[in-house]
mmCIF file of C-alpha atoms in Angstrom:
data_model
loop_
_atom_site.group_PDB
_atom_site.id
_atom_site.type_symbol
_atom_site.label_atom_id
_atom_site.label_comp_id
_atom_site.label_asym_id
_atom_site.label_seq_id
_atom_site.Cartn_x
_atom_site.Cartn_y
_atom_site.Cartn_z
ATOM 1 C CA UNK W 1 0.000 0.000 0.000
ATOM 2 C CA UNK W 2 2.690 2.152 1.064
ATOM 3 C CA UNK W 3 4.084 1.954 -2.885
ATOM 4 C CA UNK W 4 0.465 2.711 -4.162
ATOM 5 C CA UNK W 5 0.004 5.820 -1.931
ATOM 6 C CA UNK W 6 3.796 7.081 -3.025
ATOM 7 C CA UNK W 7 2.744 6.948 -6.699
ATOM 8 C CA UNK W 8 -0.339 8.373 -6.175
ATOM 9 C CA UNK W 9 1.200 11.377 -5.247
ATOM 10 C CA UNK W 10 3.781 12.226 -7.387
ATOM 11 C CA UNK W 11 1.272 11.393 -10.297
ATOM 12 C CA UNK W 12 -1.282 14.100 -7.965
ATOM 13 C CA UNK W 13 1.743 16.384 -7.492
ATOM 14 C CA UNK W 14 3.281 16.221 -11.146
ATOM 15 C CA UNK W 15 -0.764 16.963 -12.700
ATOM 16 C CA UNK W 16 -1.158 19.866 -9.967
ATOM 17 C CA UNK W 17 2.096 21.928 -10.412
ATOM 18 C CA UNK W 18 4.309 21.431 -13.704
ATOM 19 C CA UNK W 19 1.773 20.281 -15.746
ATOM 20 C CA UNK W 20 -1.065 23.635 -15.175
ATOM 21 C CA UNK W 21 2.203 25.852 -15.743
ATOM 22 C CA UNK W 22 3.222 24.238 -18.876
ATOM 23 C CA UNK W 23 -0.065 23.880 -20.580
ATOM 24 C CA UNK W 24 -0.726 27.846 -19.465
ATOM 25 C CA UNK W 25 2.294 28.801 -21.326
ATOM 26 C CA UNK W 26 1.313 26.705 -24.415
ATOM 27 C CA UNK W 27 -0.265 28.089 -27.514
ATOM 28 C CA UNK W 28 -2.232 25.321 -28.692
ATOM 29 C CA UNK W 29 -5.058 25.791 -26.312
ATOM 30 C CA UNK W 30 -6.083 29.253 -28.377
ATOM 31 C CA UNK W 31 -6.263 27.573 -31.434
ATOM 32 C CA UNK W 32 -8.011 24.196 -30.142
ATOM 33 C CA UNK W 33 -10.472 25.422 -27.202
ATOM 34 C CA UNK W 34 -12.362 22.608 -27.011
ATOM 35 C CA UNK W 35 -9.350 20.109 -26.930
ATOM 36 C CA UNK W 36 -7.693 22.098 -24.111
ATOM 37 C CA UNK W 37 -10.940 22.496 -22.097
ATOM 38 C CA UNK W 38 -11.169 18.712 -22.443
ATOM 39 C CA UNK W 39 -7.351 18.392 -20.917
ATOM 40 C CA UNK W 40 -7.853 20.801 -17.936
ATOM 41 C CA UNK W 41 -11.066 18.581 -17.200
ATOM 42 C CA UNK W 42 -8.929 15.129 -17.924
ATOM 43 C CA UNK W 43 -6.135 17.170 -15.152
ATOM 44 C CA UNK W 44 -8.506 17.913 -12.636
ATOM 45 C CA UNK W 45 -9.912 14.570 -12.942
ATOM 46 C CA UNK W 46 -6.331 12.402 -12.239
ATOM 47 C CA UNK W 47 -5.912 14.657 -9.629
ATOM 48 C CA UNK W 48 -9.363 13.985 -7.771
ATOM 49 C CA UNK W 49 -9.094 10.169 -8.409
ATOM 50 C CA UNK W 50 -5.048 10.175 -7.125
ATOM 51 C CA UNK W 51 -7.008 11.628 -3.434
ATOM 52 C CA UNK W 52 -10.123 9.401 -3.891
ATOM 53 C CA UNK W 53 -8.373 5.760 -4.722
ATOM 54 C CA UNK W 54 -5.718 7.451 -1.365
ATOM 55 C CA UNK W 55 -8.271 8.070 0.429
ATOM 56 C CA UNK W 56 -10.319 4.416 -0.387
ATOM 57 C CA UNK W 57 -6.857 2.720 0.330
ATOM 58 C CA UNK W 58 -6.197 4.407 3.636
ATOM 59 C CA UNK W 59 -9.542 4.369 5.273
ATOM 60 C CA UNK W 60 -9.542 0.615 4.366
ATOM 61 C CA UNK W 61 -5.582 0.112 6.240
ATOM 62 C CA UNK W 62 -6.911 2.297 9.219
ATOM 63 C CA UNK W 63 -10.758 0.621 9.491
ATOM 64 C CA UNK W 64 -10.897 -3.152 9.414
ATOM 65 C CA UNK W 65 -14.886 -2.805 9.182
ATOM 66 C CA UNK W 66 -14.127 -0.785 5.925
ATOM 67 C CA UNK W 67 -11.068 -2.905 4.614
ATOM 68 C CA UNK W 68 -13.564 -5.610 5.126
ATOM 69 C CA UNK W 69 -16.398 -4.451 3.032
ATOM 70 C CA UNK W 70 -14.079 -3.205 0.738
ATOM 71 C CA UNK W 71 -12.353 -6.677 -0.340
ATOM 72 C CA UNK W 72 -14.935 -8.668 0.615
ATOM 73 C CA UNK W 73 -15.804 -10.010 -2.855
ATOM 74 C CA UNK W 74 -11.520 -10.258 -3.802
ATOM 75 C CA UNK W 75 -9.680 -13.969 -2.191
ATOM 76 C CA UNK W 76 -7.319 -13.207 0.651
ATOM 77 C CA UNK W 77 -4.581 -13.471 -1.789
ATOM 78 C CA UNK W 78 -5.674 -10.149 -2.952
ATOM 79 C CA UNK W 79 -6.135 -8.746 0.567
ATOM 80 C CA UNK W 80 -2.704 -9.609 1.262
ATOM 81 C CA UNK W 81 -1.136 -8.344 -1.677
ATOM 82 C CA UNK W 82 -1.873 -4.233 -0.922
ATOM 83 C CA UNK W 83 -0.300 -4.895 2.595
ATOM 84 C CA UNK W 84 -2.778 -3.563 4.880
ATOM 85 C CA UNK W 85 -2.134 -4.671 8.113
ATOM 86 C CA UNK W 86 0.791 -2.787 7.799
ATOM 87 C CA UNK W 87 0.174 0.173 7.112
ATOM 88 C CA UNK W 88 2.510 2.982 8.320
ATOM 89 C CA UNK W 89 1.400 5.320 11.244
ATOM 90 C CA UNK W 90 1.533 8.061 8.614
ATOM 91 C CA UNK W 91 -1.323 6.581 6.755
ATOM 92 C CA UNK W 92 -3.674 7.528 9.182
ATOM 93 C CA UNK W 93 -2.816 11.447 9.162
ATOM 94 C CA UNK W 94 -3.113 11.045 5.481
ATOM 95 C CA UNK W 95 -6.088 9.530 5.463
ATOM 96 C CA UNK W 96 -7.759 11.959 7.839
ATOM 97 C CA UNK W 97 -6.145 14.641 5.643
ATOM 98 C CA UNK W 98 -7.347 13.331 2.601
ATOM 99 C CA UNK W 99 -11.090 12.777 4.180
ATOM 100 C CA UNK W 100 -10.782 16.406 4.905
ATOM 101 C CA UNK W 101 -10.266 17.733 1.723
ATOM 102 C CA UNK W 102 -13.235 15.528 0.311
ATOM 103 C CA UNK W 103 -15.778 17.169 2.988
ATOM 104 C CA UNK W 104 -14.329 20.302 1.830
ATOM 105 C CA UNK W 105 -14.761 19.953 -1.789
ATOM 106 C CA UNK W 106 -17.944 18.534 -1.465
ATOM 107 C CA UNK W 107 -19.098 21.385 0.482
ATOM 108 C CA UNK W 108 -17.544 24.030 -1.907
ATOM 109 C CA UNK W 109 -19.231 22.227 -5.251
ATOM 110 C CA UNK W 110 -22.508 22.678 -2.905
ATOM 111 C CA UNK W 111 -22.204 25.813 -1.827
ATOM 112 C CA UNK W 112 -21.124 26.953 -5.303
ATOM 113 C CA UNK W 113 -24.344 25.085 -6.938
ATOM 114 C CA UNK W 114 -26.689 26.512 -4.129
ATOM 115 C CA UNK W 115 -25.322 30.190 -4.641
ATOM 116 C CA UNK W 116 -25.638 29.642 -8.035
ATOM 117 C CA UNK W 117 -29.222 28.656 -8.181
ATOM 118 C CA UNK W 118 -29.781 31.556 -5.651
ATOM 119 C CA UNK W 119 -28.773 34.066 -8.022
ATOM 120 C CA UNK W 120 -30.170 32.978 -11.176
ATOM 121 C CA UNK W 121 -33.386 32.744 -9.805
ATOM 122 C CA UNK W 122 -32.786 36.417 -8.482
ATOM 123 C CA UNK W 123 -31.896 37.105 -12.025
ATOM 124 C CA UNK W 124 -34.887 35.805 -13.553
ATOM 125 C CA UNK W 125 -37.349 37.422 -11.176
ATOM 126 C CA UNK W 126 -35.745 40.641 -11.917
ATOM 127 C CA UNK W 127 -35.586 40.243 -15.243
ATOM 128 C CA UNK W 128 -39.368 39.144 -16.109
ATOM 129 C CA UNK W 129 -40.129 42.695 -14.275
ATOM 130 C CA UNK W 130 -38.269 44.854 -16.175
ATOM 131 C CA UNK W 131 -39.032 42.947 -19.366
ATOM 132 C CA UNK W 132 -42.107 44.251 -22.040
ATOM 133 C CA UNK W 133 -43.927 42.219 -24.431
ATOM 134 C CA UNK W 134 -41.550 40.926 -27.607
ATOM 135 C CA UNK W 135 -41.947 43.465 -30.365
ATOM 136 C CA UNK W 136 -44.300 42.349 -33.148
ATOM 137 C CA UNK W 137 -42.788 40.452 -36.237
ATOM 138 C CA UNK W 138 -39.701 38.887 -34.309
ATOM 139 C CA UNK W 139 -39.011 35.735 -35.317
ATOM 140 C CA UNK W 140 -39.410 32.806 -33.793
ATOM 141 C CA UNK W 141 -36.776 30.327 -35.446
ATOM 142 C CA UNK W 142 -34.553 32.296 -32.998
ATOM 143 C CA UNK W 143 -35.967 30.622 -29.997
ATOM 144 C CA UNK W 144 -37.102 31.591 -26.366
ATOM 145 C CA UNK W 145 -35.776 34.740 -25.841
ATOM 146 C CA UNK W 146 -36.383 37.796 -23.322
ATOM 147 C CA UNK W 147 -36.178 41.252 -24.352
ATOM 148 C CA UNK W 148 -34.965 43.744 -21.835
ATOM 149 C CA UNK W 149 -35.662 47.227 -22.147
ATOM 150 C CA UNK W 150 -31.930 48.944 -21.938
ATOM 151 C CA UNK W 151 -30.016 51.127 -24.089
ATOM 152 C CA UNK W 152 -27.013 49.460 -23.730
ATOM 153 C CA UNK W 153 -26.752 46.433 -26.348
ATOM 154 C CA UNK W 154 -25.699 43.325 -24.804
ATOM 155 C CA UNK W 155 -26.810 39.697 -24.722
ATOM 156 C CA UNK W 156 -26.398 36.512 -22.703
ATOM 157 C CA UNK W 157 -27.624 33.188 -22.132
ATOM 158 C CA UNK W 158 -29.876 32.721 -19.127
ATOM 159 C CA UNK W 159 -29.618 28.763 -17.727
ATOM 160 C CA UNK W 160 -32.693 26.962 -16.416
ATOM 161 C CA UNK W 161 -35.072 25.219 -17.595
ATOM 162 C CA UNK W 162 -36.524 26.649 -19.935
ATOM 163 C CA UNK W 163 -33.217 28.162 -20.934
ATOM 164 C CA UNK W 164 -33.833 31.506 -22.253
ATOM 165 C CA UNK W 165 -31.739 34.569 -24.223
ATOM 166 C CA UNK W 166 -31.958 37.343 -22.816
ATOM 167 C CA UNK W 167 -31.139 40.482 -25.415
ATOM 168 C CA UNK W 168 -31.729 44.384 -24.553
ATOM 169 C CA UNK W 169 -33.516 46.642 -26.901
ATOM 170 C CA UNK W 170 -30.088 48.276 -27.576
ATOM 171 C CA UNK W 171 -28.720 45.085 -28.988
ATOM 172 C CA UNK W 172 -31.861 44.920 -30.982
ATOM 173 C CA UNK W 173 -31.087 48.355 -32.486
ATOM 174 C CA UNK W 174 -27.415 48.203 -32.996
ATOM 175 C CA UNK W 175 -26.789 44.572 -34.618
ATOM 176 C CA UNK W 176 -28.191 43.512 -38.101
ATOM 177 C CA UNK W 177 -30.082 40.012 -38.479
ATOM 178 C CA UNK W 178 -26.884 38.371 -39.199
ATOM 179 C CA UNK W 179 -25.483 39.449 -36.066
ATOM 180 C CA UNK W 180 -27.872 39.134 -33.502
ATOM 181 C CA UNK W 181 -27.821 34.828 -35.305
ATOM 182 C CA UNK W 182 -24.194 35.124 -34.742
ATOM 183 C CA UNK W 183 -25.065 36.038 -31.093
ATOM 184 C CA UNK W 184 -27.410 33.851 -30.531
ATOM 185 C CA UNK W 185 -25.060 30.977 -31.904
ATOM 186 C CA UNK W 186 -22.277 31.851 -29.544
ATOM 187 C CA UNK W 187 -24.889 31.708 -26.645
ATOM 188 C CA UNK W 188 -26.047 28.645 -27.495
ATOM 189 C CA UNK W 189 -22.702 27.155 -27.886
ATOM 190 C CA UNK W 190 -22.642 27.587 -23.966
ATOM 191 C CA UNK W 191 -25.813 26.145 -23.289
ATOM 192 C CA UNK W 192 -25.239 22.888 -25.160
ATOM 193 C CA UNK W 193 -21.532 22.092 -24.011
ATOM 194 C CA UNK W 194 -22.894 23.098 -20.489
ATOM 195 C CA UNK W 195 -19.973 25.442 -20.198
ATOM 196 C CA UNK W 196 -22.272 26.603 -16.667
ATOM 197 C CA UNK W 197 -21.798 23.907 -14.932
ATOM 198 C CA UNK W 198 -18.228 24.020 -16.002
ATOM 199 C CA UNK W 199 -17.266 27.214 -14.685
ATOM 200 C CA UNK W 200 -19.287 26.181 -10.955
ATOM 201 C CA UNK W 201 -17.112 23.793 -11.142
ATOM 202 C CA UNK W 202 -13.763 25.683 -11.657
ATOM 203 C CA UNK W 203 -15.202 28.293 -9.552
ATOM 204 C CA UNK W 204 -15.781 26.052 -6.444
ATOM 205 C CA UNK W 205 -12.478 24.471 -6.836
ATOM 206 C CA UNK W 206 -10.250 27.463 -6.885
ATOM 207 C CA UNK W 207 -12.352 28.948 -4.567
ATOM 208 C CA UNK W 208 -12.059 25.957 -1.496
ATOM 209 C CA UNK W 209 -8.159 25.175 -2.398
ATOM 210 C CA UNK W 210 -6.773 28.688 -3.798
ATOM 211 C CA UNK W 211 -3.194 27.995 -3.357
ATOM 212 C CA UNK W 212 -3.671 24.694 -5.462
ATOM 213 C CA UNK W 213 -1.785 26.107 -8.889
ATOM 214 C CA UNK W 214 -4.088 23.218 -10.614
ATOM 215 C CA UNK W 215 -7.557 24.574 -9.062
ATOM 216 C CA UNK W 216 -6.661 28.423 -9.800
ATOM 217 C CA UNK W 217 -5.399 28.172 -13.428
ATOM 218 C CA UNK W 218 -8.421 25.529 -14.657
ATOM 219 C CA UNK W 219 -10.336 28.469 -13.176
ATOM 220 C CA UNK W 220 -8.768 30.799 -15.442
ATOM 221 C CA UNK W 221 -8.402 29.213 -18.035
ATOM 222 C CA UNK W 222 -11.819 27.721 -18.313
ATOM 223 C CA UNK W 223 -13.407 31.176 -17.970
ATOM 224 C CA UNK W 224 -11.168 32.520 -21.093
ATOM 225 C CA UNK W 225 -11.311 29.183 -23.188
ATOM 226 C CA UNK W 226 -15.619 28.643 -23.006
ATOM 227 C CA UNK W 227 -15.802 32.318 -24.704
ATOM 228 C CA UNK W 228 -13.196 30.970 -27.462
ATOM 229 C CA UNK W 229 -14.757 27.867 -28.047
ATOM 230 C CA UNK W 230 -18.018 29.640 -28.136
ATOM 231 C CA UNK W 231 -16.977 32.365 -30.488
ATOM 232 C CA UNK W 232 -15.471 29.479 -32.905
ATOM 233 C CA UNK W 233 -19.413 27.793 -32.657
ATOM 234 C CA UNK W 234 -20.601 31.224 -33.650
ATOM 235 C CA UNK W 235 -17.920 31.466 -36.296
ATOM 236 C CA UNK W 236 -18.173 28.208 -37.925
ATOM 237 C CA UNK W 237 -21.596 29.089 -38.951
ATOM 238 C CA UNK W 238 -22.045 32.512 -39.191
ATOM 239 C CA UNK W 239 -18.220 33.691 -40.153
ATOM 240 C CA UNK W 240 -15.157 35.200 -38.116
ATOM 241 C CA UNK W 241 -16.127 39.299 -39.458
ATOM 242 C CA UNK W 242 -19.871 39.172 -38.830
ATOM 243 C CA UNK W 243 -19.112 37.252 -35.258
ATOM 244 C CA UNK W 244 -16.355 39.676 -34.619
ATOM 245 C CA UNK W 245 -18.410 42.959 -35.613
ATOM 246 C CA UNK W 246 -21.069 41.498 -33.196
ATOM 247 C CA UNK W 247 -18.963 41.100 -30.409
ATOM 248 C CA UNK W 248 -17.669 44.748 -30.966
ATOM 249 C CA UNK W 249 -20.754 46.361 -31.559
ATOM 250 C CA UNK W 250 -21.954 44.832 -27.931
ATOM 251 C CA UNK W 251 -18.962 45.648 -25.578
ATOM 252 C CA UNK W 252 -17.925 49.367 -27.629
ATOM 253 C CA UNK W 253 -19.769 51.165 -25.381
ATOM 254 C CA UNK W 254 -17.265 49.030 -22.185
ATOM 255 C CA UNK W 255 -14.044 49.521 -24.355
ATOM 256 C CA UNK W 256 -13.724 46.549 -26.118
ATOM 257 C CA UNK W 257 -10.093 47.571 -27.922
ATOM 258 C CA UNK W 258 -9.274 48.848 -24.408
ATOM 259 C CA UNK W 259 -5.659 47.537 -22.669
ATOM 260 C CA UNK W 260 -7.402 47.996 -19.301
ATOM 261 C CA UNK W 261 -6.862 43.737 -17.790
ATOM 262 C CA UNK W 262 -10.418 43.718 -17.783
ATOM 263 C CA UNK W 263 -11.247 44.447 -21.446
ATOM 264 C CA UNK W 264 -8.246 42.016 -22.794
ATOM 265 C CA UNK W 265 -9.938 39.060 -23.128
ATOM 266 C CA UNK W 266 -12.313 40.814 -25.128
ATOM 267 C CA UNK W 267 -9.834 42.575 -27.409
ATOM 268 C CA UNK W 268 -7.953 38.913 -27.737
ATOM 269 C CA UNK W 269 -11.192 37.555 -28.994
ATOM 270 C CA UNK W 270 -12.076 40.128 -31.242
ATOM 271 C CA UNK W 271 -8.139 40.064 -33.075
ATOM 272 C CA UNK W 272 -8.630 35.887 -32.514
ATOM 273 C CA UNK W 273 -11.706 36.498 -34.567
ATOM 274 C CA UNK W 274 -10.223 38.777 -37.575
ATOM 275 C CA UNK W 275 -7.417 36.725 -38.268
ATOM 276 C CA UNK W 276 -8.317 33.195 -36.622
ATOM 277 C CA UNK W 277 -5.074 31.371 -35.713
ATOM 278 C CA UNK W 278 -4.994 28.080 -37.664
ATOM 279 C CA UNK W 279 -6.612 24.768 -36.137
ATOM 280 C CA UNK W 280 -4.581 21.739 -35.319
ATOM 281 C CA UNK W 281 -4.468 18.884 -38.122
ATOM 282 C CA UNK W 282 -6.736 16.255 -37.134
ATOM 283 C CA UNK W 283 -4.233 13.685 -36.013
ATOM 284 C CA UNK W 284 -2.881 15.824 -33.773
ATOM 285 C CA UNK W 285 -6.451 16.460 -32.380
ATOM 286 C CA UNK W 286 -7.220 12.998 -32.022
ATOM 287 C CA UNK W 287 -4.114 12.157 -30.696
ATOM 288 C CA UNK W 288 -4.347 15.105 -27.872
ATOM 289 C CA UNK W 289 -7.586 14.053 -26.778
ATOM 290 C CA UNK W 290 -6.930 10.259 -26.528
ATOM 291 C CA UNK W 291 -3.849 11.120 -24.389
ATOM 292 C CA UNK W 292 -5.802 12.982 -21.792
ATOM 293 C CA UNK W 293 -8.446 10.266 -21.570
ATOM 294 C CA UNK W 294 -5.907 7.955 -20.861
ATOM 295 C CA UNK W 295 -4.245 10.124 -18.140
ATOM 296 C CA UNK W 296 -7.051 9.662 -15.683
ATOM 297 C CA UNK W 297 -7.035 5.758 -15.661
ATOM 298 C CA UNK W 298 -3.219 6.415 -13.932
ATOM 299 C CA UNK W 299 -4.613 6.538 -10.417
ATOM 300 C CA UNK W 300 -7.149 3.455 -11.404
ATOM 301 C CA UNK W 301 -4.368 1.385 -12.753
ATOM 302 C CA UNK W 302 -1.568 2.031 -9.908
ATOM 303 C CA UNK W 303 -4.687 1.443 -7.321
ATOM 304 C CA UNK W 304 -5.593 -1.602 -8.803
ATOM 305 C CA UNK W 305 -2.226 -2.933 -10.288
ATOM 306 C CA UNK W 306 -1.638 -5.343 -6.682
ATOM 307 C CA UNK W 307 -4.582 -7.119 -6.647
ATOM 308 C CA UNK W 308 -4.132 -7.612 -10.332
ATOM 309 C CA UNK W 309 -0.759 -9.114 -9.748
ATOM 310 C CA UNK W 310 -1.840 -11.148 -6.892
ATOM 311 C CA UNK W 311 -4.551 -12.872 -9.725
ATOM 312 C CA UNK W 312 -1.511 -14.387 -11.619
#
């Protein structure tokens, strides 16, 4: 057990530190959102799995009632094979560590969730007041949407069920038909790759272990990447200039070509748009992905690689 729980943790401690760092400084992530979204989530997912299968393994050396429920359908040889009964005395403060930081994520993803269902129900209270009737002739091949009285033109996507657009009357005014699709295509790219419950996620994460370089940059990075994938959904099918004169005509009025840190993102996106960056070939797509769906079976195979052996 004691060689299990060592590898565990340098494959934990090599996918929480060098790994974030390198991948942040990497430039393939801008041109392949998606993939890189799916290898912060592969990360984050060896890393929980490396404290879940060390956290299964010590509660079972520490807790004979668990260690026996636990192997109760493996032979003895199997038993015998992860060394349990001698355990060392550090397993236990790792254990209790470990069983720790589970209570605390758990109570971060549900405080996160809670909050978040607080607040868009907030948001759609105070939205249905302030909203008048849709104006006569829109149509409705765009879907649900809400139309807020503002003179400021912006949009967003509003999750729930229904899920609903919600678009001032200044967007209305400003963009052209072409536009407000492009828009509308870029919103709904977030509400079918679930990009929400994404950033909750990455949120609650960075939010209950901040000094976790792991936790913080899938936070950041998640928050920049789901507008890039997003504005390459939009793109795809409406093109790069219409999607980037929509973006620009909805955030001039906040500075959009701005150097203020706040605006970057947006001014990235809108250069990202007028001369897109070219995609990876598809090998190297397929080859990325498969990689970082392999990565989280690590922690599975090291945690199950002695009773394996003992089945020889």
């Amino acid at each position: 057990m004691t060689v299990c729980l060592l590898l565990l943790g340098a494959v934990a401690l090599t996918a929480t530190v060098p790994v974030p760092r390198a991948l942040t400084r990497a430039g393939w992530p801008e041109r392949e959102p998606v993939v890189a979204l799916w290898v912060w989530q592969c990360l984050v997912a060896t890393v929980l799995l490396c404290c879940l299968a060390g956290l299964v393994l010590g509660t079972a050396a520490v807790f004979h009632t668990v260690r026996d429920r636990v192997f109760a359908p493996a032979p003895p040889s199997v038993t015998a094979a992860y060394g349990l009964s001698a355990a060392p005395a550090w397993a236990t403060a790792l254990t209790l560590l470990l069983a720790c930081g589970a209570a605390w994520t758990t109570a971060m993803l549900g405080r996160e969730l809670a909050e978040a269902r607080r607040r868009r129900g907030l948001a759609r209270a105070h939205l249905r007041e302030r909203a008048p009737d849709l104006p006569a002739g829109l149509p409705a091949a765009r879907g649900p949407m809400l139309v807020l009285e503002d003179e400021y033109p912006d949009a967003w996507w509003m999750p729930g069920h229904p899920p609903q657009l919600v678009v001032t009357t200044g967007a209305l005014h400003r963009l052209t038909g072409h536009q407000l699709d492009a828009v509308l295509a870029h919103e709904r790219g977030h509400a079918r790759a679930h990009h929400d419950w994404l950033l909750h996620l990455s949120t609650a994460l960075a939010t209950g272990f901040p000094r976790v370089p792991l936790f913080t940059h899938f936070c950041d990075q998640t928050h920049r990447l789901v507008e890039l994938a997003a504005d390459d959904t939009a793109s795809r099918r409406h093109g790069h200039l219409t999607t980037a004169l929509a973006l620009i005509e909805l955030n001039q009025h906040r500075g959009v070509l701005s150097c203020a840190s706040s605006h970057r993102l947006l001014g990235e996106r809108v250069d990202r748009l007028l001369e897109p960056p070219p995609r990876l070939d598809r090998r190297r797509r397929a080859l990325t992905t498969t990689v970082a769906a392999l990565v989280p079976l690590l922690p599975l195979l090291i945690t199950f690689a002695p009773g394996l052996t003992a089945l020889r």
